[in-house]
Short mmCIF file of C-alpha atoms and ligand atoms in Angstrom, two decimals:
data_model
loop_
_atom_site.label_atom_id
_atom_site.label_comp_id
_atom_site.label_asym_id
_atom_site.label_seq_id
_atom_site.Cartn_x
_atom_site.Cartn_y
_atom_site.Cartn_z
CA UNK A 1 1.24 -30.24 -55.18
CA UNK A 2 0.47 -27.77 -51.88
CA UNK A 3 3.16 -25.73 -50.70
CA UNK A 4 5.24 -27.33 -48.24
CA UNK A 5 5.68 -23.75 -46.78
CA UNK A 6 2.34 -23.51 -45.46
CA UNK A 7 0.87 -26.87 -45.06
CA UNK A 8 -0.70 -27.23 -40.92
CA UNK A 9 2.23 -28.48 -39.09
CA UNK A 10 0.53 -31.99 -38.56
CA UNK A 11 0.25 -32.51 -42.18
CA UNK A 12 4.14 -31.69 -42.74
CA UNK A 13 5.34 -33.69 -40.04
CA UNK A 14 3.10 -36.77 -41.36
CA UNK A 15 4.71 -36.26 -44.84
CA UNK A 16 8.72 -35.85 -43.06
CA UNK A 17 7.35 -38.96 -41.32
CA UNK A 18 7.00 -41.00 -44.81
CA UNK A 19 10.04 -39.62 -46.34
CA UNK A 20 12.08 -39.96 -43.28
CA UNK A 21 11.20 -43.83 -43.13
CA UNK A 22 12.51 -44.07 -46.18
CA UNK A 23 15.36 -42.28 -45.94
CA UNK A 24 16.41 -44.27 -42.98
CA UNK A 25 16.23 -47.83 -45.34
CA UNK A 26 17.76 -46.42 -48.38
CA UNK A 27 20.85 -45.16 -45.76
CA UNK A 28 21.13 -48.79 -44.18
CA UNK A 29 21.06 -50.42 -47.47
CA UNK A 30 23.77 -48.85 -49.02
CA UNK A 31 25.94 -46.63 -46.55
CA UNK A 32 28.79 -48.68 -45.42
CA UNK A 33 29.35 -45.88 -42.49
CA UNK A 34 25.35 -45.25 -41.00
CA UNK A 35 25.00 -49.85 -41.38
CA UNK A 36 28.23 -49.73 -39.16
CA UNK A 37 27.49 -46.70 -36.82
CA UNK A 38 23.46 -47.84 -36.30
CA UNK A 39 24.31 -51.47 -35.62
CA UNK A 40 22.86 -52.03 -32.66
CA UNK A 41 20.09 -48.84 -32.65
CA UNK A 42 16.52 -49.45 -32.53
CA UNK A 43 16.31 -48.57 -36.48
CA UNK A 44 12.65 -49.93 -36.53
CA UNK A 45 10.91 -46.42 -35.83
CA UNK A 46 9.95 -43.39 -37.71
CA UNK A 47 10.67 -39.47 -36.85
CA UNK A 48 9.12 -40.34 -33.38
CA UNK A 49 12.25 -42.06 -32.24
CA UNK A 50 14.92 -40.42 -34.17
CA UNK A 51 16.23 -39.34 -31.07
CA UNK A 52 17.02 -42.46 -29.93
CA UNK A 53 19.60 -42.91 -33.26
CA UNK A 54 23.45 -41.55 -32.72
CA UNK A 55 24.44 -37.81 -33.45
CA UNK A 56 26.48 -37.98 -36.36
CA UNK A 57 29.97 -35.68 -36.51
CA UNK A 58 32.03 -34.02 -38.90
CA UNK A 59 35.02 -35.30 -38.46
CA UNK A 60 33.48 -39.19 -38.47
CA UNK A 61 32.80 -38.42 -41.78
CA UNK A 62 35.90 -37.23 -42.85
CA UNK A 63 37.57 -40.57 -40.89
CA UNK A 64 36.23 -42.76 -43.39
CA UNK A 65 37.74 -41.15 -46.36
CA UNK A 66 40.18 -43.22 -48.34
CA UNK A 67 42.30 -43.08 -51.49
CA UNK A 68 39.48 -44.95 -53.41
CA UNK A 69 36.67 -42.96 -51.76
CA UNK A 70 37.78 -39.04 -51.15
CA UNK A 71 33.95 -38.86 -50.14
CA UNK A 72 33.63 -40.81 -47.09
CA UNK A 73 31.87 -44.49 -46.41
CA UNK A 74 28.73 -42.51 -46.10
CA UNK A 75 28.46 -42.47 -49.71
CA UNK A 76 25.24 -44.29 -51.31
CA UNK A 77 25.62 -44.25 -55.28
CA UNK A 78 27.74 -45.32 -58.05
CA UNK A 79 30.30 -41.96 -58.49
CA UNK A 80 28.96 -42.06 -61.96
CA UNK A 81 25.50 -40.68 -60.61
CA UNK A 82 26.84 -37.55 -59.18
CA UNK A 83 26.54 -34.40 -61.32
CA UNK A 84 28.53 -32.22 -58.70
CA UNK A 85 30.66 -31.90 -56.08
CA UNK A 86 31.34 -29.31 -53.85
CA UNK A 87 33.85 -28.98 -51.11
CA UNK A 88 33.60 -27.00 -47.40
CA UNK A 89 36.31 -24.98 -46.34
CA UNK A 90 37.66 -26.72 -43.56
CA UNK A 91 38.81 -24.71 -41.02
CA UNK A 92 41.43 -27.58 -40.32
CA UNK A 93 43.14 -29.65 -42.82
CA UNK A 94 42.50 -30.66 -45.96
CA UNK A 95 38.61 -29.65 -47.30
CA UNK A 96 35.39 -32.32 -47.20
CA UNK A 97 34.20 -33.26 -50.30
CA UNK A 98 29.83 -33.09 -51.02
CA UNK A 99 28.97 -35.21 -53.85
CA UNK A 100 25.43 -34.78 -55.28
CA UNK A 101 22.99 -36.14 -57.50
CA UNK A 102 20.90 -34.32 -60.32
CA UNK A 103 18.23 -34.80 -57.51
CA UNK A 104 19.80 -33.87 -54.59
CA UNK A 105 21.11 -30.47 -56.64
CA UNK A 106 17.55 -29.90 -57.81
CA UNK A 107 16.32 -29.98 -54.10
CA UNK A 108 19.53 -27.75 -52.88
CA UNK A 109 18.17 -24.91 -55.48
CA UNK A 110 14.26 -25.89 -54.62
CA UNK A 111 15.01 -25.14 -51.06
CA UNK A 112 17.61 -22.16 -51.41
CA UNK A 113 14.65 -20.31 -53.79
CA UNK A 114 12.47 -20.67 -51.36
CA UNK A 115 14.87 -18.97 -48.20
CA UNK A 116 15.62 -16.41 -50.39
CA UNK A 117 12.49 -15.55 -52.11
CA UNK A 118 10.79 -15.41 -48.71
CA UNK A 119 12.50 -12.01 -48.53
CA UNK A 120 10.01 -10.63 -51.05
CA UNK A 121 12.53 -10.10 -53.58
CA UNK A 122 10.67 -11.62 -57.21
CA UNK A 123 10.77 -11.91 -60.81
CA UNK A 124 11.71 -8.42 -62.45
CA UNK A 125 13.62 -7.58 -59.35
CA UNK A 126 17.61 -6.89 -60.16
CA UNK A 127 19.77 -8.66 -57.44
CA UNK A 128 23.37 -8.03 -56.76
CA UNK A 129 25.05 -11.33 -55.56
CA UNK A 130 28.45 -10.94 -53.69
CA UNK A 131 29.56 -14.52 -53.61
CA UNK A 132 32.58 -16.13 -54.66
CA UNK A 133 31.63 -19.00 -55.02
CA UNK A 134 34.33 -21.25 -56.16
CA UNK A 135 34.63 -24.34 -54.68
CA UNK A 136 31.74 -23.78 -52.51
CA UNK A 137 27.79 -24.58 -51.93
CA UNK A 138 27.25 -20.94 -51.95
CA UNK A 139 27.10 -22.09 -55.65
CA UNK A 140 24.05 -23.89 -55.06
CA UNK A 141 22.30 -20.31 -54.11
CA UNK A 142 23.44 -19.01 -57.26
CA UNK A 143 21.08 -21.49 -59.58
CA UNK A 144 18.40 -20.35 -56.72
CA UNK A 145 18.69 -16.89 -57.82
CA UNK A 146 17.93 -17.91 -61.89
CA UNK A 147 14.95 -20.22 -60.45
CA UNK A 148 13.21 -17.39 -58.50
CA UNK A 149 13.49 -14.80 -61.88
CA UNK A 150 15.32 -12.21 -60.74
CA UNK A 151 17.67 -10.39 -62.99
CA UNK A 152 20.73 -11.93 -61.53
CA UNK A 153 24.19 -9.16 -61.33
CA UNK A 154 27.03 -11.66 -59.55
CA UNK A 155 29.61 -9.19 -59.00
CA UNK A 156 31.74 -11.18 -56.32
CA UNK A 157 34.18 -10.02 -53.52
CA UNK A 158 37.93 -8.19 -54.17
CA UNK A 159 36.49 -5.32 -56.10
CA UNK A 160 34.27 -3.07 -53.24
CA UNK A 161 34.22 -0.35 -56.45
CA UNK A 162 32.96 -2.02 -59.38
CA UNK A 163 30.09 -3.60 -56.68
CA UNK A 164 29.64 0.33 -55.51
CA UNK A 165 29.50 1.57 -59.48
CA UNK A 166 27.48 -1.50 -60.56
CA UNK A 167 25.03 -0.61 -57.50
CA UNK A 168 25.14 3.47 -58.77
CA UNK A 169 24.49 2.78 -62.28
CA UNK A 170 22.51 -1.09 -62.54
CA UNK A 171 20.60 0.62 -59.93
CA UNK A 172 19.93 -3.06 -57.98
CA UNK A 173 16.59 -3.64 -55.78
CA UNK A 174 17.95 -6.25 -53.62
CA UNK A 175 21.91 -7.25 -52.51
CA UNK A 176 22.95 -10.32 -51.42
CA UNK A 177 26.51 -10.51 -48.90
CA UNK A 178 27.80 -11.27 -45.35
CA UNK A 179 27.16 -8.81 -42.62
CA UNK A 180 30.75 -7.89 -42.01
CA UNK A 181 30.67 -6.54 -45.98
CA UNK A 182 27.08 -5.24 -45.50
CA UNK A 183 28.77 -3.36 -42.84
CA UNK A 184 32.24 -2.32 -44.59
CA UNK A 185 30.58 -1.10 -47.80
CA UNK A 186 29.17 1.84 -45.44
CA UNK A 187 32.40 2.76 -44.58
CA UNK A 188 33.09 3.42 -48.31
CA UNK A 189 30.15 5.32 -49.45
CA UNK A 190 26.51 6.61 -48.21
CA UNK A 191 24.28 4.20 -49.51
CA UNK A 192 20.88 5.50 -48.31
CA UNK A 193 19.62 7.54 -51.39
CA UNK A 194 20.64 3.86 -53.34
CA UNK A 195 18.31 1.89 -55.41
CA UNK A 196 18.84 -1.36 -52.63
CA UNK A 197 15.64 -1.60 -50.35
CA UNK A 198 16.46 -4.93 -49.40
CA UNK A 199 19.80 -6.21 -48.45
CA UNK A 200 20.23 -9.83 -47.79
CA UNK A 201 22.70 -11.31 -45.68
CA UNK A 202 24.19 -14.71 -45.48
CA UNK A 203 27.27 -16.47 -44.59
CA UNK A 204 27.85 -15.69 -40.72
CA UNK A 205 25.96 -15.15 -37.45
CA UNK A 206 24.93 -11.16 -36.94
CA UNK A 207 22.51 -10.49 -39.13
CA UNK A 208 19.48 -10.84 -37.36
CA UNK A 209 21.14 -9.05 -33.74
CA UNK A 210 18.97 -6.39 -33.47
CA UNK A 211 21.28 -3.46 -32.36
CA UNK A 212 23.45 -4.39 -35.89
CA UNK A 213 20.58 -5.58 -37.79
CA UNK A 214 19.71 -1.69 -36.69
CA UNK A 215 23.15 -0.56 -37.89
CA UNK A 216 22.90 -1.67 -41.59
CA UNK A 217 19.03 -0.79 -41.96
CA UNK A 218 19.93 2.78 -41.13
CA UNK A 219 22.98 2.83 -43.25
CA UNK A 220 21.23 0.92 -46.26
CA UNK A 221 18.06 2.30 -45.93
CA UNK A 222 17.10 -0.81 -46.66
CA UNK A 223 14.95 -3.73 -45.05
CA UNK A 224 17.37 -6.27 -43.58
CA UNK A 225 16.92 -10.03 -43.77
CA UNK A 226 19.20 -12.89 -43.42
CA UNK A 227 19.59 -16.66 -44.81
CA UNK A 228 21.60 -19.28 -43.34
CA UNK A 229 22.96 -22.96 -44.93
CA UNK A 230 25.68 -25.58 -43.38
CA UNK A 231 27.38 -27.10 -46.43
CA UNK A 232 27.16 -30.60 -45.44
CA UNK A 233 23.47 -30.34 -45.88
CA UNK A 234 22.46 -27.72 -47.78
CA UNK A 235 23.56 -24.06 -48.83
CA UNK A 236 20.51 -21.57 -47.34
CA UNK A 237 18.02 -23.99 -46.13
CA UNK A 238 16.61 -21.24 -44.17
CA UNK A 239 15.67 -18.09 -44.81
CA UNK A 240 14.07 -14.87 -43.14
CA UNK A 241 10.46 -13.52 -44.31
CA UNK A 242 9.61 -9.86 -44.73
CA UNK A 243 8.37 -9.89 -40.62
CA UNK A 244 11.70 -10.42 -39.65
CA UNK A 245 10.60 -12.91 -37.07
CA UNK A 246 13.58 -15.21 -37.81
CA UNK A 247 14.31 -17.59 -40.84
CA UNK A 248 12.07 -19.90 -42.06
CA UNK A 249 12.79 -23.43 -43.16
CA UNK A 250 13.15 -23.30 -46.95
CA UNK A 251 14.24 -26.73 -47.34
CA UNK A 252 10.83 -28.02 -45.32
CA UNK A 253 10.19 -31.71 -46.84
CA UNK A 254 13.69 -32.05 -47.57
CA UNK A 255 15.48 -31.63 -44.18
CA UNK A 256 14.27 -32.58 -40.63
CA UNK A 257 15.18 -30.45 -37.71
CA UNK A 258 16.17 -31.18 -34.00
CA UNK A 259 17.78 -29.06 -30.91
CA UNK A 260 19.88 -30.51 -29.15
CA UNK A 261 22.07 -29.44 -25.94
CA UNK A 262 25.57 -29.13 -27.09
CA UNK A 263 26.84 -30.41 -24.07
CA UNK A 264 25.12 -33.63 -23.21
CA UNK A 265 23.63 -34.32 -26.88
CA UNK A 266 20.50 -34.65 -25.40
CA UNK A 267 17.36 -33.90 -27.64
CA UNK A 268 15.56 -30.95 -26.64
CA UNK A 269 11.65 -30.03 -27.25
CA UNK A 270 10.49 -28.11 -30.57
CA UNK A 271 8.85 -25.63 -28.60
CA UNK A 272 8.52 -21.54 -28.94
CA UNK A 273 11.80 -19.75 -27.87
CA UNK A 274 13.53 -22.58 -27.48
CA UNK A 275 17.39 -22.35 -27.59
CA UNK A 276 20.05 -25.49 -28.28
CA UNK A 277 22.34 -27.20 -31.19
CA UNK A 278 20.94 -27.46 -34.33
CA UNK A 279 20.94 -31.09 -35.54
CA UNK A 280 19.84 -31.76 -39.61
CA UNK A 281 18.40 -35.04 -40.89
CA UNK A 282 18.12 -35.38 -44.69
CA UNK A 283 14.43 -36.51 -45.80
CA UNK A 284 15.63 -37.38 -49.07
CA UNK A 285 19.25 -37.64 -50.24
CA UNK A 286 20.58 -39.52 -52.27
CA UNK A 287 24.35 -39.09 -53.00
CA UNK A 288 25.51 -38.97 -49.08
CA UNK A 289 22.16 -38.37 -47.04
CA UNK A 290 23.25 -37.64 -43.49
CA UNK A 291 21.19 -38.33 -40.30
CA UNK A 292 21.62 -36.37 -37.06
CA UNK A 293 24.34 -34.27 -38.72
CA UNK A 294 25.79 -31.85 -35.64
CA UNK A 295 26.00 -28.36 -37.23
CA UNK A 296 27.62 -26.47 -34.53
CA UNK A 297 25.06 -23.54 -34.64
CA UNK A 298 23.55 -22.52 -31.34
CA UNK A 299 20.03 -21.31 -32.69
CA UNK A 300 16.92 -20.33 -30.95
CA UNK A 301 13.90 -21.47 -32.55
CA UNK A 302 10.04 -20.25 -32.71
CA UNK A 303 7.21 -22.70 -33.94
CA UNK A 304 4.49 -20.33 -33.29
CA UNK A 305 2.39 -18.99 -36.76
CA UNK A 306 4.18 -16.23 -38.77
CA UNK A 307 1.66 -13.31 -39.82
CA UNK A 308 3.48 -14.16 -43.17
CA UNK A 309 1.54 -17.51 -43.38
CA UNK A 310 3.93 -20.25 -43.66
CA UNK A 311 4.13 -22.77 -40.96
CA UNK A 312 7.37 -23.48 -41.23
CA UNK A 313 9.65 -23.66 -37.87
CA UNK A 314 12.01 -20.02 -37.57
CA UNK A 315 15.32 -19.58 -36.51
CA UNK A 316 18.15 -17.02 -35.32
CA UNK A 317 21.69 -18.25 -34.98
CA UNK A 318 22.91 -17.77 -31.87
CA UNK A 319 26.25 -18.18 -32.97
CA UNK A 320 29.08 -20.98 -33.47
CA UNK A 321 28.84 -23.61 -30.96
CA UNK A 322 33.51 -23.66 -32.02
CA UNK A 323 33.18 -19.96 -31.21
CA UNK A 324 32.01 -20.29 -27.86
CA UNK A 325 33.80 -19.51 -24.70
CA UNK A 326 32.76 -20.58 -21.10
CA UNK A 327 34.17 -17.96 -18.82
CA UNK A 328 33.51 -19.52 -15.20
CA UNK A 329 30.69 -21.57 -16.15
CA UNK A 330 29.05 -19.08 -17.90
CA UNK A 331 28.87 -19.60 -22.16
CA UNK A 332 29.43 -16.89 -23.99
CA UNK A 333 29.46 -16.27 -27.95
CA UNK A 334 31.21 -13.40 -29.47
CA UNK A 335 28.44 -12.03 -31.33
CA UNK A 336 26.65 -11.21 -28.43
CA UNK A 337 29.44 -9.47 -27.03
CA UNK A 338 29.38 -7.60 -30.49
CA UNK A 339 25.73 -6.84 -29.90
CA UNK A 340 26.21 -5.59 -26.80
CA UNK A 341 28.80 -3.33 -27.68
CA UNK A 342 26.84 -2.17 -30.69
CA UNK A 343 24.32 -0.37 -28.35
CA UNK A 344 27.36 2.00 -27.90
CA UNK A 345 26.92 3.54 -31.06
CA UNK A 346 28.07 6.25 -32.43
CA UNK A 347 30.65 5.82 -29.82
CA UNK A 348 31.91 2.96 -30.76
CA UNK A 349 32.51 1.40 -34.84
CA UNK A 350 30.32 -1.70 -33.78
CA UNK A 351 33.99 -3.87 -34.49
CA UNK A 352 34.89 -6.17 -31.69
CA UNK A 353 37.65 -8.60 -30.99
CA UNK A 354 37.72 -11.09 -28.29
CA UNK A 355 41.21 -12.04 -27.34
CA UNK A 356 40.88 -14.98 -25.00
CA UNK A 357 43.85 -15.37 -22.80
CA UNK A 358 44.71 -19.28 -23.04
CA UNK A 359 43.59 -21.56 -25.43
CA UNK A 360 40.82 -23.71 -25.33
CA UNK A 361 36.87 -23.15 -24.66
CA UNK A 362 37.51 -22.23 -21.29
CA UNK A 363 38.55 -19.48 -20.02
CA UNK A 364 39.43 -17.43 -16.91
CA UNK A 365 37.36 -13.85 -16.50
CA UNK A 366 38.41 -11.35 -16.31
CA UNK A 367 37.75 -12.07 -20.92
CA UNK A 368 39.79 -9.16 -22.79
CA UNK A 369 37.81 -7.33 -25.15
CA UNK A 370 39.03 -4.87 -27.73
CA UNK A 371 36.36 -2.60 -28.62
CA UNK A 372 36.67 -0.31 -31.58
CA UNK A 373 36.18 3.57 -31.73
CA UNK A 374 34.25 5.41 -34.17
CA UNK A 375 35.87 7.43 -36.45
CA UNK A 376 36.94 11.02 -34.65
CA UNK A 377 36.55 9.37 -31.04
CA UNK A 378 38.83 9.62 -28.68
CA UNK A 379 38.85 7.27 -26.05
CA UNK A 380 37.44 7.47 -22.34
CA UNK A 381 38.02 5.78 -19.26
CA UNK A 382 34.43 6.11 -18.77
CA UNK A 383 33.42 4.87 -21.71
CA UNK A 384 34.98 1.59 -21.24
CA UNK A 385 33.93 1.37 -17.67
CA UNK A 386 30.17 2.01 -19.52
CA UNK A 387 30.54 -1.26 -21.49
CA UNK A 388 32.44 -3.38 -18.87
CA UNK A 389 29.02 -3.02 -16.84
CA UNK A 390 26.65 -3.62 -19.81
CA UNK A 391 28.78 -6.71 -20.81
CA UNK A 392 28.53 -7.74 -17.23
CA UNK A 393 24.63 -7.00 -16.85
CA UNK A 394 23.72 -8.53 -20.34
CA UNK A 395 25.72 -11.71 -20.37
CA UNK A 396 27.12 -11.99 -16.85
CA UNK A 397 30.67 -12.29 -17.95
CA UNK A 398 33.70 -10.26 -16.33
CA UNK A 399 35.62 -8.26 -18.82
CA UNK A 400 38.35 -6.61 -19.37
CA UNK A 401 37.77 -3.59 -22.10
CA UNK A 402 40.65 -1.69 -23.98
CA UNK A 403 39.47 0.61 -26.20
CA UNK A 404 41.27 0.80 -29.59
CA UNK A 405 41.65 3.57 -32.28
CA UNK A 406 39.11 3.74 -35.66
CA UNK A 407 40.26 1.32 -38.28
CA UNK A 408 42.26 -1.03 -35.79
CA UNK A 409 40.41 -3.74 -35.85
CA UNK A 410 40.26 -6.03 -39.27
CA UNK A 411 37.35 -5.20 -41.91
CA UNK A 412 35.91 -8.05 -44.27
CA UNK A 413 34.33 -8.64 -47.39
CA UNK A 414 33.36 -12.30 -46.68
CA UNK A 415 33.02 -13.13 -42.63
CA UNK A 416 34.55 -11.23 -39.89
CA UNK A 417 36.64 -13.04 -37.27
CA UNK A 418 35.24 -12.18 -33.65
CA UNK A 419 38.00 -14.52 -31.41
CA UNK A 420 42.13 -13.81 -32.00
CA UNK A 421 42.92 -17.52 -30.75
ZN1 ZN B 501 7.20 -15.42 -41.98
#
């Protein structure tokens, strides 16, 4: 079979088509919650007039769940099919539930191989994997790491000193970990005489800003790339080549992507540079296939031919669509402000925290902003004056900046929080 990373677009799309169509019968035949929610929907078409079928949310989802079925009425198999289920965090309540099939796992780890190995680590490389997985789809990425060939070294989170001795004396090519621990492991040690020339990111928005993308290659020494998943759909379905042009679809053939403007809902164009929601259709799921799912992640998105060869559609996330504020009219997402502030270095640590004054998205300017000193800085009226004006020039938002001491602000070995709510 040709590589679905670097089939011509037409010839992808044709293939999406076929599965899609297919996808879209299987899901009316036996899911209880799509038959309901696409009664009345022109169901007739194929990818061509998916954006004429309803967005589906999270919380939907999680409406239909019932003592009988903790999954949700989107489910499609006999619960004797499934050979795993995962669960999502849930930043609210009680956790979602992802049932798979041998198949649908199979695709997960096809698809999460492919996002990571794009970052040119290979067999005989040694990788040093951060994540706890648990619960979690992060698991997934795990059995992606064994199907690639790598020597595999999981060392987790909680122990920032065996990961520093097993990275002195395994002597690992590539690491695998969130940004915000990418970035607190170089507060523990110097880590650019280390064996790592490749460090690979996951789990949050920030690895592919360029001013901290900047930040951890010149602390690492090491080539920067990043991989991103939403555990409804799959863990790292894309993933960032060595030209560091944005993440690549790994999961091409089994996921189908759309923007979207997270206001209105409204399907945007696939074009170059374009910026919206991104929205995930499954080609071909079969424990709870999902159509239209909302992620929440503001991406932009380039469809123009990587020098790497695959065809594939790039991304960067943007950030959170539930992180964003709109200070008079005007959205803004934390990380930015975080990138932003980063071109203050080495005045500033790089750690921000956006303390929004009332609850709710909205919000009146001017936003407070506690920016973080470096270590031996003392702070300066005109420093903060410096970044009230960039913040205002790059993102046209009014702010209001208080400088804090080194070591203030919280430091992470999974994801950093950028908003005190
Ligand atoms: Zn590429």
């Amino acid at each position: 079979m040709s590589d679905p990373e670097r089939l011509p677009t037409s010839e992808r799309r044709a293939l999406d088509d076929m599965s899609y169509r297919e996808q879209l019968a299987y899901v009316l035949e036996r899911s209880t919650f799509y038959r309901r929610k696409l009664a009345g929907s022109h169901t007739g078409g194929g990818l061509e007039a998916i954006a004429g079928l309803p967005l589906t949310e999270k919380a939907e989802l999680k409406a239909t769940t019932t003592a009988d079925n903790p999954f949700g009425a989107h489910l499609c198999v006999d619960p004797s099919e499934l050979v795993r289920i995962y669960s999502t965090s849930g930043t609210t309540g009680a956790p979602s539930y992802i049932p798979l099939t041998a198949g649908d796992l199979d695709n997960w780890v096809t698809g999460s191989a492919r996002s990571y190995a794009a970052s040119g680590i290979a067999t005989g490389d040694r990788v040093l994997t951060t994540y706890n997985a648990g619960p979690f789809v992060a698991g997934a990425a795990l059995d992606a790491f064994e199907r690639i060939g790598i020597t595999h070294i999981p060392v987790g989170t909680g122990t920032s000193e065996r990961l520093l001795l097993a990275i002195e004396q395994l002597r690992p090519d590539a690491v695998v970990l969130t940004p915000s621990y990418a970035d607190y492991l170089l507060e523990l040690a110097d880590l650019r005489g280390s064996s790592v020339g490749r460090v690979l990111v996951a789990g949050e928005p920030g690895g592919g800003e360029p001013a901290f993308r900047a930040k951890l290659e010149e602390g690492w020494g090491a080539r920067v790339t990043e991989a991103m998943g939403i555990g409804d759909v799959g863990p790292s379905l894309w993933g960032e080549c060595e030209e560091q042009a944005g993440m690549h679809l790994g999961a091409a053939g089994f996921v189908h992507v759309e923007l979207t403007d997270p206001d209105t809902g409204e399907a945007r164009e696939l074009e170059d540079g374009a910026n919206g929601e991104l929205v995930l259709t499954h080609l071909r799921h079969r424990a709870a296939p999902l159509l239209r799912f909302r992620t929440r992640d503001h991406v932009q998105i380039w469809t123009s031919p990587c020098r790497c060869g695959r065809t594939t559609p790039r991304v960067r996330c943007l950030g959170r669509t539930d992180d964003m504020l709109i200070v008079r009219g005007v959205n803004v997402f934390p990380s930015a402000v975080r990138e932003v502030v980063g071109g203050f270095a080495p005045d500033v640590s790089g750690r921000v925290l956006v303390r929004p004054r009332t609850a709710g998205v909205k919000q009146e300017p001017p936003l407070p902003v506690a920016v973080e000193l470096a270590r031996g800085t003392a702070a300066g009226a005109a420093l903060a004056d410096a970044i009230r004006a960039q913040l205002r020039a790059a993102l046209v938002v009014q702010t209001e900046v208080e400088l804090v001491a080194w070591g203030s602000l919280q430091r992470s070995e999974y994801k950093s929080r950028l908003v005190d709510r």
